[in-house]
Coordinates of C-alpha atoms in Angstrom, one line a residue:
X1 CA 87.3 75.8 75.0
X2 CA 85.0 77.5 72.4
X3 CA 81.3 78.2 73.0
X4 CA 78.9 76.4 70.7
X5 CA 76.6 78.2 68.3
X6 CA 73.7 77.2 70.6
X7 CA 75.4 78.9 73.5
X8 CA 76.0 82.0 71.3
X9 CA 72.3 82.2 70.4
X10 CA 71.3 82.2 74.0
X11 CA 73.5 85.2 74.7
X12 CA 72.4 87.2 71.6
X13 CA 69.7 89.2 73.5
X14 CA 72.4 90.7 75.6
X15 CA 73.4 92.8 72.6
X16 CA 70.0 94.0 71.9
X17 CA 69.5 95.1 75.5
X18 CA 72.9 96.7 75.7
X19 CA 72.4 98.7 72.4
X20 CA 69.3 100.1 73.9
X21 CA 71.1 101.1 77.0
X22 CA 74.2 102.4 75.4
X23 CA 73.0 106.0 74.8
X24 CA 72.5 106.6 78.5
X25 CA 75.3 104.8 80.0
X26 CA 78.9 106.1 80.4
X27 CA 81.8 103.7 80.5
X28 CA 84.3 105.8 82.5
X29 CA 87.0 103.7 80.9
X30 CA 90.4 105.3 80.5
X31 CA 90.9 106.8 77.1
X32 CA 94.6 106.4 76.9
X33 CA 97.1 104.8 79.4
X34 CA 100.7 105.5 79.9
X35 CA 103.3 103.3 78.2
X36 CA 103.6 100.1 80.1
X37 CA 100.3 100.3 81.8
X38 CA 97.0 98.3 81.1
X39 CA 93.5 98.3 82.4
X40 CA 94.5 96.8 85.8
X41 CA 96.0 100.2 86.7
X42 CA 92.8 102.2 86.5
X43 CA 90.3 99.9 88.2
X44 CA 87.5 101.1 90.3
X45 CA 86.0 97.9 91.6
X46 CA 82.7 96.5 92.7
X47 CA 81.9 93.0 93.5
X48 CA 78.9 91.1 92.1
X49 CA 77.3 87.7 92.4
X50 CA 77.0 86.2 88.9
X51 CA 74.1 84.0 87.8
X52 CA 73.1 82.6 84.5
X53 CA 70.7 85.5 83.9
X54 CA 72.1 88.7 85.4
X55 CA 75.1 89.7 83.3
X56 CA 73.3 92.7 81.7
X57 CA 72.1 94.0 85.0
X58 CA 75.6 93.8 86.5
X59 CA 77.1 95.7 83.7
X60 CA 74.2 98.3 83.6
X61 CA 74.7 99.1 87.4
X62 CA 78.5 99.2 87.0
X63 CA 78.2 101.7 84.3
X64 CA 75.8 104.0 86.2
X65 CA 78.1 103.8 89.3
X66 CA 81.4 104.6 87.6
X67 CA 82.7 101.2 88.1
X68 CA 85.6 100.1 85.9
X69 CA 86.8 96.6 86.6
X70 CA 83.7 94.5 87.4
X71 CA 84.4 91.5 89.7
X72 CA 82.0 88.6 89.4
X73 CA 81.6 85.8 91.8
X74 CA 81.2 82.6 89.9
X75 CA 83.6 80.2 91.5
X76 CA 84.2 77.0 89.3
X77 CA 87.1 75.1 91.1
X78 CA 86.1 76.2 94.6
X79 CA 82.7 74.3 94.4
X80 CA 82.8 70.6 93.9
X81 CA 79.9 70.4 91.7
X82 CA 81.3 72.9 89.2
X83 CA 84.8 71.6 89.6
X84 CA 83.4 68.4 88.0
X85 CA 81.0 70.1 85.5
X86 CA 81.6 73.8 84.8
X87 CA 79.4 74.1 81.7
X88 CA 76.5 76.4 83.2
X89 CA 79.1 78.8 85.0
X90 CA 81.2 79.0 81.9
X91 CA 78.4 80.2 79.9
X92 CA 77.6 82.9 82.6
X93 CA 81.2 84.0 82.5
X94 CA 81.1 84.4 78.7
X95 CA 77.9 86.4 79.0
X96 CA 79.3 88.9 81.4
X97 CA 82.5 89.3 79.5
X98 CA 80.5 90.0 76.3
X99 CA 78.3 92.5 78.1
X100 CA 81.2 94.4 79.7
X101 CA 83.2 94.5 76.5
X102 CA 80.2 96.0 74.6
X103 CA 80.3 99.1 76.7
X104 CA 84.1 99.3 77.0
X105 CA 84.4 97.9 80.5
X106 CA 86.5 95.0 81.9
X107 CA 85.3 92.1 84.0
X108 CA 87.2 89.5 86.0
X109 CA 85.9 86.3 87.7
X110 CA 86.6 85.0 91.2
X111 CA 87.9 81.5 91.7
X112 CA 89.1 79.8 94.8
X113 CA 92.7 78.9 95.1
X114 CA 93.2 75.7 97.3
X115 CA 89.8 75.7 98.9
X116 CA 86.9 73.7 97.8
X117 CA 83.2 73.5 99.2
X118 CA 80.8 70.6 98.6
X119 CA 77.2 71.8 99.2
X120 CA 75.1 69.6 101.4
X121 CA 77.9 67.2 101.9
X122 CA 76.3 65.7 105.1
X123 CA 73.5 64.3 103.0
X124 CA 75.5 63.3 100.0
X125 CA 77.3 60.0 99.3
X126 CA 79.8 62.1 97.4
X127 CA 82.0 65.1 98.4
X128 CA 85.6 66.0 97.6
X129 CA 86.9 64.7 100.9
X130 CA 84.9 61.4 100.6
X131 CA 86.0 60.9 97.0
X132 CA 89.6 62.1 97.4
X133 CA 90.9 62.1 100.8
X134 CA 94.4 61.9 99.5
X135 CA 94.1 65.4 98.0
X136 CA 93.7 67.2 101.3
X137 CA 96.1 69.2 103.4
X138 CA 97.0 67.8 106.8
X139 CA 98.5 68.7 110.1
X140 CA 101.7 66.9 111.2
X141 CA 99.6 64.4 113.1
X142 CA 97.5 63.6 109.9
X143 CA 94.5 65.6 110.8
X144 CA 92.8 66.5 107.4
X145 CA 91.8 70.1 106.6
X146 CA 88.0 69.4 106.6
X147 CA 85.7 72.0 108.1
X148 CA 81.9 72.5 108.5
X149 CA 79.3 75.1 108.7
X150 CA 80.2 78.0 111.0
X151 CA 84.0 77.5 110.7
X152 CA 83.9 80.6 108.4
X153 CA 81.0 82.9 107.5
X154 CA 80.9 81.6 104.0
X155 CA 80.5 77.9 105.0
X156 CA 76.9 77.1 105.3
X157 CA 75.4 74.5 107.6
X158 CA 75.8 71.1 106.2
X159 CA 78.5 72.0 103.7
X160 CA 82.0 70.5 103.6
X161 CA 84.9 72.9 103.3
X162 CA 88.3 71.4 102.4
X163 CA 91.8 72.7 101.7
X164 CA 93.8 70.9 99.0
X165 CA 97.5 70.3 98.7
X166 CA 99.0 72.0 95.6
X167 CA 100.9 68.7 95.3
X168 CA 97.8 66.7 94.6
X169 CA 98.6 65.9 91.0
X170 CA 95.3 64.8 89.7
X171 CA 93.5 67.7 91.4
X172 CA 96.0 70.1 90.0
X173 CA 95.6 68.8 86.4
X174 CA 91.8 69.1 86.7
X175 CA 92.3 72.6 88.2
X176 CA 94.4 73.8 85.3
X177 CA 92.0 72.4 82.8
X178 CA 89.2 74.6 84.4
X179 CA 91.6 77.6 84.2
X180 CA 92.1 77.1 80.4
X181 CA 88.3 76.8 80.1
X182 CA 87.7 80.1 82.0
X183 CA 90.3 81.8 80.0
X184 CA 88.6 80.7 76.7
X185 CA 85.3 82.5 77.7
X186 CA 86.9 85.9 76.9
X187 CA 86.9 87.2 80.4
X188 CA 89.5 89.8 81.2
X189 CA 90.9 88.5 84.5
X190 CA 91.0 85.5 86.8
X191 CA 90.9 86.4 90.5
X192 CA 92.4 83.7 92.7
X193 CA 91.2 84.0 96.2
X194 CA 93.6 83.2 99.1
X195 CA 95.9 80.5 97.7
X196 CA 97.1 79.5 101.2
X197 CA 98.4 76.6 103.2
X198 CA 95.8 76.0 105.8
X199 CA 97.0 78.0 108.8
X200 CA 94.2 80.6 109.3
X201 CA 91.3 78.7 110.8
X202 CA 91.1 78.1 114.5
X203 CA 93.4 75.4 115.7
X204 CA 95.5 75.5 112.6
X205 CA 97.4 78.8 113.2
X206 CA 100.6 76.9 114.3
X207 CA 100.3 73.8 112.2
X208 CA 102.8 75.0 109.5
X209 CA 100.7 72.7 107.2
X210 CA 100.7 70.7 105.0
X211 CA 102.1 67.3 105.9
X212 CA 100.1 65.2 103.4
X213 CA 102.1 62.5 101.6
X214 CA 102.4 64.4 98.3
X215 CA 103.8 67.6 100.0
X216 CA 106.1 65.7 102.3
X217 CA 107.5 63.7 99.3
X218 CA 108.2 66.9 97.3
X219 CA 110.0 68.5 100.2
X220 CA 112.0 65.3 100.7
X221 CA 113.0 65.2 97.0
X222 CA 114.1 68.8 97.2
X223 CA 116.0 68.8 100.4
X224 CA 116.4 65.2 101.6
X225 CA 114.5 65.9 104.8
X226 CA 111.4 64.3 106.2
X227 CA 109.1 67.2 107.1
X228 CA 107.3 65.1 109.7
X229 CA 110.3 64.4 111.8
X230 CA 113.4 66.4 110.8
X231 CA 112.8 69.7 112.6
X232 CA 110.6 71.3 115.5
X233 CA 107.8 73.5 114.1
X234 CA 108.1 77.2 114.7
X235 CA 111.9 77.1 115.5
X236 CA 113.4 79.7 113.2
X237 CA 116.9 78.8 114.5
X238 CA 116.7 75.4 112.8
X239 CA 117.9 75.2 109.2
X240 CA 115.5 72.4 108.5
X241 CA 112.5 74.5 109.6
X242 CA 113.7 77.5 107.6
X243 CA 114.0 75.2 104.5
X244 CA 110.3 74.2 105.1
X245 CA 109.4 78.0 105.4
X246 CA 111.1 78.8 102.1
X247 CA 109.7 75.6 100.4
X248 CA 106.1 76.6 101.4
X249 CA 106.4 80.1 100.1
X250 CA 108.0 78.8 96.8
X251 CA 105.3 76.3 96.3
X252 CA 102.5 78.9 96.5
X253 CA 104.4 81.2 94.2
X254 CA 104.8 78.3 91.7
X255 CA 101.2 77.5 91.9
X256 CA 100.2 81.1 91.0
X257 CA 102.9 81.1 88.2
X258 CA 101.3 78.0 86.6
X259 CA 97.8 79.5 86.8
X260 CA 99.1 82.7 85.0
X261 CA 100.9 80.7 82.4
X262 CA 98.0 78.2 81.8
X263 CA 95.4 81.0 81.4
X264 CA 97.7 83.0 79.0
X265 CA 98.3 79.8 76.9
X266 CA 94.7 80.3 75.9
X267 CA 94.2 84.0 76.2
X268 CA 97.5 85.9 76.1
X269 CA 95.9 89.2 77.3
X270 CA 94.2 87.7 80.3
X271 CA 95.3 89.0 83.7
X272 CA 95.9 86.9 86.8
X273 CA 95.2 88.5 90.2
X274 CA 95.6 86.7 93.5
X275 CA 93.7 88.0 96.6
X276 CA 95.7 87.7 99.8
X277 CA 95.5 89.3 103.2
X278 CA 99.0 89.0 104.3
X279 CA 101.1 92.0 103.7
X280 CA 104.7 92.6 104.9
X281 CA 104.0 91.0 108.3
X282 CA 104.3 87.5 109.9
X283 CA 101.0 86.1 108.1
X284 CA 102.9 86.0 104.8
X285 CA 105.4 83.5 106.2
X286 CA 102.8 81.4 107.9
X287 CA 100.3 81.0 105.1
X288 CA 102.9 80.9 102.4
X289 CA 101.6 83.8 100.2
X290 CA 104.3 86.3 100.1
X291 CA 103.4 89.4 98.2
X292 CA 107.0 90.1 97.5
X293 CA 107.4 86.8 95.8
X294 CA 104.0 86.9 94.0
X295 CA 104.2 90.2 92.2
X296 CA 106.8 88.8 89.6
X297 CA 104.5 85.9 88.7
X298 CA 101.1 87.6 88.3
X299 CA 99.7 90.8 86.7
X300 CA 98.5 92.6 89.8
X301 CA 97.7 91.6 93.5
X302 CA 94.4 92.4 95.4
X303 CA 95.2 92.9 99.0
X304 CA 92.7 92.2 101.7
X305 CA 95.3 93.8 103.8
X306 CA 95.3 93.4 107.5
X307 CA 98.5 94.4 109.3
X308 CA 97.5 92.8 112.7
X309 CA 95.1 93.6 115.4
X310 CA 91.8 95.5 115.3
X311 CA 88.9 94.7 113.0
X312 CA 90.5 96.5 110.0
X313 CA 87.7 98.9 109.3
X314 CA 88.6 102.5 108.3
X315 CA 86.1 103.7 110.9
X316 CA 88.1 102.0 113.7
X317 CA 91.6 103.0 112.7
X318 CA 93.7 105.3 114.9
X319 CA 96.1 107.8 113.3
X320 CA 99.0 105.3 113.9
X321 CA 97.1 102.6 112.2
X322 CA 96.7 104.8 109.1
X323 CA 100.4 105.4 109.0
X324 CA 101.1 101.8 109.4
X325 CA 98.8 101.0 106.5
X326 CA 100.8 103.7 104.4
X327 CA 104.0 101.7 105.2
X328 CA 102.3 98.5 103.8
X329 CA 100.9 100.2 100.7
X330 CA 104.3 101.9 100.0
X331 CA 106.0 98.5 100.3
X332 CA 103.4 96.8 97.9
X333 CA 103.9 99.6 95.3
X334 CA 107.7 99.0 95.6
X335 CA 107.4 95.2 95.3
X336 CA 105.0 95.6 92.2
X337 CA 107.7 97.4 90.2
X338 CA 105.1 99.1 87.9
X339 CA 102.3 96.5 88.2
X340 CA 98.9 97.5 89.8
X341 CA 98.1 97.2 93.4
X342 CA 94.4 96.6 94.3
X343 CA 93.1 97.2 97.8
X344 CA 90.1 95.2 99.2
X345 CA 89.9 97.0 102.5
X346 CA 86.8 97.7 104.4
X347 CA 85.4 101.1 105.5
X348 CA 82.6 100.6 108.0
X349 CA 80.5 97.8 109.5
X350 CA 78.1 99.2 112.0
X351 CA 80.0 101.8 114.1
X352 CA 77.2 103.8 115.7
X353 CA 79.3 107.0 115.9
X354 CA 80.7 107.1 112.5
X355 CA 78.9 108.0 109.3
X356 CA 79.6 105.3 106.7
X357 CA 80.2 108.0 104.0
X358 CA 83.0 109.6 106.1
X359 CA 84.7 106.2 106.6
X360 CA 84.4 105.4 102.9
X361 CA 85.9 108.8 102.0
X362 CA 88.9 108.3 104.4
X363 CA 89.6 104.9 103.0
X364 CA 89.4 105.9 99.4
X365 CA 91.4 109.0 100.0
X366 CA 94.3 107.3 101.7
X367 CA 94.5 104.5 99.2
X368 CA 94.4 106.5 96.0
X369 CA 96.9 109.1 97.4
X370 CA 99.2 106.0 97.9
X371 CA 98.7 105.0 94.3
X372 CA 96.6 101.8 95.0
X373 CA 93.2 101.0 93.5
X374 CA 90.0 101.5 95.6
X375 CA 87.5 98.6 96.0
X376 CA 84.3 99.5 97.8
X377 CA 82.2 96.9 99.7
X378 CA 79.5 96.6 102.3
X379 CA 80.7 95.4 105.6
X380 CA 83.3 92.7 105.5
X381 CA 82.4 91.0 102.2
X382 CA 83.3 91.6 98.5
X383 CA 80.1 93.2 97.1
X384 CA 77.7 95.9 97.7
X385 CA 78.4 99.3 99.4
X386 CA 77.8 101.0 102.7
X387 CA 76.7 104.1 100.8
X388 CA 76.2 103.6 97.0
X389 CA 75.7 107.3 96.4
X390 CA 79.0 108.2 98.0
X391 CA 80.6 105.4 96.0
X392 CA 79.3 106.9 92.8
X393 CA 80.8 110.3 93.8
X394 CA 84.2 108.7 94.8
X395 CA 84.5 106.6 91.6
X396 CA 83.6 109.5 89.3
X397 CA 86.2 111.7 91.0
X398 CA 88.9 109.0 90.7
X399 CA 87.9 108.6 87.0
X400 CA 88.4 112.3 86.5
X401 CA 91.8 112.3 88.1
X402 CA 93.0 108.8 87.2
X403 CA 96.1 110.0 85.3
X404 CA 97.4 112.1 88.2
X405 CA 96.8 109.2 90.6
X406 CA 97.9 106.2 88.6
X407 CA 100.4 107.2 86.0
X408 CA 103.9 105.9 86.9
X409 CA 105.4 107.8 90.0
X410 CA 109.1 108.3 89.6
X411 CA 111.3 109.2 92.6
X412 CA 112.8 112.8 92.8
X413 CA 115.3 112.7 95.5
X414 CA 114.4 110.1 98.1
X415 CA 116.0 108.4 101.2
X416 CA 115.9 104.7 100.6
X417 CA 114.7 102.2 103.2
X418 CA 115.5 98.6 102.6
X419 CA 112.9 95.9 102.8
X420 CA 114.6 92.6 103.5
X421 CA 112.3 89.6 102.7
X422 CA 114.8 87.2 104.2
X423 CA 115.0 89.1 107.5
X424 CA 111.2 89.5 107.6
X425 CA 111.0 85.7 107.1
X426 CA 113.2 84.8 110.0
X427 CA 113.1 87.9 112.4
X428 CA 109.6 89.2 111.8
X429 CA 109.0 91.1 115.0
X430 CA 112.5 92.8 115.2
X431 CA 112.7 93.7 111.6
X432 CA 109.2 95.2 111.3
X433 CA 109.5 97.4 114.3
X434 CA 112.5 99.1 112.9
X435 CA 111.2 99.2 109.3
X436 CA 107.8 100.6 110.2
X437 CA 109.3 103.1 112.6
X438 CA 111.8 104.5 110.2
X439 CA 109.3 104.9 107.4
X440 CA 106.8 106.6 109.7
X441 CA 109.4 108.9 110.9
X442 CA 110.3 109.9 107.4
X443 CA 106.7 110.3 106.6
X444 CA 106.0 112.6 109.5
X445 CA 109.1 114.6 108.7
X446 CA 107.9 115.0 105.1
X447 CA 111.0 113.5 103.7
X448 CA 110.7 111.8 100.4
X449 CA 111.3 108.0 100.8
X450 CA 111.7 105.1 98.6
X451 CA 111.3 101.4 99.6
X452 CA 114.2 99.5 98.2
X453 CA 114.3 95.7 97.8
X454 CA 116.8 93.1 96.7
X455 CA 115.3 93.3 93.2
X456 CA 115.7 97.1 93.0
X457 CA 118.9 97.7 95.0
X458 CA 121.1 98.3 91.9
X459 CA 118.5 100.6 90.4
X460 CA 118.3 102.9 93.4
X461 CA 119.7 106.4 92.8
X462 CA 119.2 108.2 96.2
X463 CA 122.1 109.3 98.1
X464 CA 121.4 107.4 101.4
X465 CA 120.0 104.0 102.1
X466 CA 118.8 102.9 105.5
X467 CA 119.1 99.2 106.5
X468 CA 116.4 98.9 109.4
X469 CA 117.8 96.0 111.5
X470 CA 118.4 94.0 108.4
X471 CA 119.9 90.7 109.7
X472 CA 120.1 88.4 106.6
X473 CA 121.9 89.5 103.5
X474 CA 122.6 87.2 100.5
X475 CA 125.9 87.5 98.6
X476 CA 124.3 89.4 95.7
X477 CA 122.8 91.8 98.3
X478 CA 126.3 92.2 99.9
X479 CA 127.7 93.0 96.6
X480 CA 125.0 95.6 95.7
X481 CA 125.5 97.3 99.0
X482 CA 129.3 97.3 98.3
X483 CA 128.9 98.9 94.9
X484 CA 126.5 101.5 96.5
X485 CA 129.1 102.6 99.0
X486 CA 131.9 102.5 96.6
X487 CA 130.0 105.0 94.5
X488 CA 130.2 107.4 97.4
X489 CA 126.7 106.9 98.8
X490 CA 125.9 106.5 102.4
X491 CA 124.5 103.7 104.3
X492 CA 122.7 104.2 107.6
X493 CA 122.6 100.8 109.6
X494 CA 120.3 100.5 112.4
X495 CA 120.1 97.6 115.0
X496 CA 122.1 94.6 113.8
X497 CA 124.9 95.1 111.3
X498 CA 124.8 92.2 108.8
X499 CA 126.9 93.8 106.2
X500 CA 130.4 92.5 105.3
X501 CA 131.6 95.9 104.4
X502 CA 133.8 96.7 107.4
X503 CA 134.2 100.2 108.8
X504 CA 133.3 102.6 106.0
X505 CA 133.3 106.4 106.2
X506 CA 130.1 106.3 104.2
X507 CA 128.4 104.2 106.8
X508 CA 126.8 105.2 110.0
X509 CA 125.6 102.7 112.5
X510 CA 123.0 102.9 115.3
X511 CA 123.1 99.7 117.3
X512 CA 120.0 100.8 119.2
X513 CA 117.5 101.3 116.2
X514 CA 116.0 104.8 116.4
X515 CA 113.1 103.6 114.2
X516 CA 112.2 101.0 116.8
X517 CA 112.4 103.5 119.6
X518 CA 110.2 106.0 117.7
X519 CA 107.5 103.4 117.0
X520 CA 107.4 102.6 120.6
X521 CA 106.8 106.3 121.5
X522 CA 104.1 106.5 118.8
X523 CA 102.4 103.4 120.3
X524 CA 102.4 104.8 123.7
X525 CA 101.2 108.4 122.7
X526 CA 100.9 109.2 119.1
X527 CA 100.3 112.9 119.8
X528 CA 103.3 113.5 122.0
X529 CA 105.9 111.6 119.8
X530 CA 108.3 114.2 118.3
X531 CA 109.5 113.2 114.8
X532 CA 112.4 115.6 115.2
X533 CA 113.6 113.7 118.4
X534 CA 116.0 111.2 116.7
X535 CA 118.1 114.2 115.8
X536 CA 121.4 112.2 115.3
X537 CA 119.7 109.7 113.0
X538 CA 118.1 112.4 110.9
X539 CA 121.4 114.3 110.6
X540 CA 123.1 111.0 109.5
X541 CA 120.9 111.0 106.4
X542 CA 122.7 114.0 105.0
X543 CA 119.4 114.6 103.1
X544 CA 119.1 117.9 101.1
X545 CA 115.4 117.7 100.0
X546 CA 114.3 118.9 96.6
X547 CA 110.8 119.5 98.1
X548 CA 110.4 121.1 101.5
X549 CA 107.1 120.7 103.2
X550 CA 105.9 122.3 106.4
X551 CA 102.9 120.6 107.8
X552 CA 101.9 118.7 111.0
X553 CA 103.0 115.1 111.7
X554 CA 99.4 114.0 111.1
X555 CA 99.8 114.7 107.4
X556 CA 101.5 112.4 105.1
X557 CA 103.0 113.7 101.9
X558 CA 104.2 111.5 99.2
X559 CA 106.5 113.0 96.6
X560 CA 107.0 111.9 93.0
X561 CA 107.4 113.0 89.4
X562 CA 104.4 112.1 87.4
X563 CA 104.2 112.7 83.6
X564 CA 107.3 114.9 83.9
X565 CA 105.8 117.1 86.5
X566 CA 106.4 117.3 90.3
X567 CA 103.3 116.0 92.3
X568 CA 102.7 115.7 96.1
X569 CA 99.9 113.5 97.4
X570 CA 98.6 114.7 100.8
X571 CA 96.7 112.6 103.2
X572 CA 95.4 114.2 106.3
X573 CA 94.7 112.0 109.4
X574 CA 94.5 114.9 111.9
X575 CA 91.9 114.5 114.6
X576 CA 90.8 111.0 113.5
X577 CA 89.8 108.8 116.5
X578 CA 88.8 105.1 116.1
X579 CA 85.1 104.5 116.6
X580 CA 84.6 108.1 117.6
X581 CA 85.5 110.5 114.8
X582 CA 86.1 110.2 111.1
X583 CA 86.0 113.9 110.3
X584 CA 89.5 115.4 110.0
X585 CA 90.6 118.6 111.5
X586 CA 91.6 120.7 108.5
X587 CA 95.2 121.2 107.9
X588 CA 95.9 124.8 107.1
X589 CA 98.7 127.0 105.7
X590 CA 100.8 124.1 104.5
X591 CA 103.9 125.5 103.1
X592 CA 105.8 123.9 100.0
X593 CA 109.1 125.0 98.8
X594 CA 110.7 123.9 95.6
X595 CA 113.2 124.9 92.9
X596 CA 111.8 127.6 90.6
X597 CA 112.7 125.3 87.8
X598 CA 109.8 123.1 88.8
X599 CA 107.3 125.8 88.0
X600 CA 105.7 128.9 89.5
X601 CA 102.1 127.7 90.0
X602 CA 100.7 124.9 92.2
X603 CA 97.5 123.3 91.0
X604 CA 95.6 121.7 93.9
X605 CA 93.0 119.1 93.4
X606 CA 91.3 118.4 96.8
X607 CA 89.9 114.9 97.3
X608 CA 86.3 115.0 95.9
X609 CA 87.0 118.6 95.0
X610 CA 87.8 120.7 91.9
X611 CA 91.1 122.2 90.7
X612 CA 92.5 125.2 92.5
X613 CA 95.3 127.5 91.3
X614 CA 97.8 128.7 93.8
X615 CA 100.5 131.1 92.6
X616 CA 104.0 130.8 94.0
X617 CA 106.3 133.5 95.6
X618 CA 109.7 133.4 94.0
X619 CA 112.7 134.0 96.2
X620 CA 116.1 133.6 94.3
X621 CA 116.3 129.9 93.1
X622 CA 113.3 128.8 95.2
X623 CA 109.5 129.3 94.9
X624 CA 107.2 128.9 97.9
X625 CA 103.5 128.1 98.0
X626 CA 101.0 128.2 100.8
X627 CA 98.0 125.8 100.6
X628 CA 95.3 127.4 102.6
X629 CA 93.4 124.3 103.6
X630 CA 93.4 120.5 103.1
X631 CA 90.4 118.6 104.7
X632 CA 90.9 115.0 103.9
X633 CA 93.6 114.9 101.1
X634 CA 94.7 116.5 97.9
X635 CA 96.9 116.3 94.8
X636 CA 99.3 119.1 94.3
X637 CA 101.0 119.5 90.9
X638 CA 103.6 122.1 90.2
X639 CA 104.0 123.6 86.8

């Protein structure tokens, strides 16, 4: 779609206002990105409701606050009225895109995935459900996915909220038409909110929807099975149900692929970013949005990541919670294979004993040290901030250090830990306990690790690969593991041994998974769990680290080569107590030992601080550094 000359004349005053403001506004846009990266890698995000008249104000505030990557809420397909007539909203999207581009910023627009709300449906003769009942997702007993005010905080009284089947052909054609029109406005990205099968509202959690006619027909065409009768729901031992699980994940992935291809057919540079809350846990299987499968078909993923339990606020996270989030973030970065990872997590929502600014700092520190992009919001929504002044400080510090934080991170000498999507899909609880436990153990031992997946197995160059209770391996995975061992590398297999390699001298097996046992100890008493206690497992890694770090188990250190230089990203969680204390006990006298070939000076940039220079002490082929103090976190670069 192209905008008419009349529309262009209405947006002309934007340029006049922005020219007047340009002298006092700073874009904080990245000047030059590493090869293979784009603007999605350096975003510092804020959310903004978009109207027909506030585009200039949104961009002006973003510039002053150090925002790069402006999210605007202007949902066309998720509101029945604009799904039918998007004209006014398309003009607003065009306006904000023009305003952002004029000052060197980027903007992306929110749209719903499979949800659609009709305002005041109770008093209207028309709504999506009334006009198109055949479009709706349904439970196995035929119950339609129709909800009213109060079901979720974003559904107003009197409104109708419905969830649509991705196999509703007429709806999908209309949806993709709206995607093409949005792409034609010049907006930089389309942000697709929770493209899910309806399994996350009360009463739908175990529905394994959808059983509408179109979806059931598509499944039968593919498998020959009738999804309404062929298998018991939730039985992961039944091959029919497993086919249903895989079909549901593949359907959501294909839906996002079509959105991406449709948008790029109009605007090749536009980015597609789904927002999902499932991470590596069971939710991904149930709602059908699997981050591992989504990354190859989109440009970035925005994670409203919830690993299970708690209220997900930074202010209420335990030390173990922080490490479990690190497991998730590390996994996402591995799945992304160089694409950007955005994190819509939440910092504070009324904790009386926690200062909002401290919770915000902890969240931002942990996320950027993990290489993911920080999005600040007020409470549990997408816009605003709990402390705008602190957000400015955080965003400006990130902008000043974005190359160190977001340039590609290359492994140095890691121990590999295998993420098996098929095992997670079928044996979620057993696999995750082992996977999380192994990774947290390596983190607390300050051993460099790399998450390896079926897509990256043949690229892995480490000497040792851990299979944490991996129970399902495809023939290509078996072949990849065989090649790995034939090359003289070591496999460490914990829990179930699903390999077909036979007894190999390069394989060590632990039928009782030490990772699962260690996670049990952490869960019972984090402070007393000793990361040196699984001695036999640690010895089996035969790991000779290129980087030796002496620090407490409450400190995580992520090791990588960035722009040719060795970097260590420190995150300190010492002393944090959920709902009680968000101010860390400083970690003092951290010792770092590396080859003298890496350099003789350590450049330390504390989180929200300025560069410090720490000279090393050379002893033969090694050089040692002592970092006097890290409060929340820091970037260490050796030259």
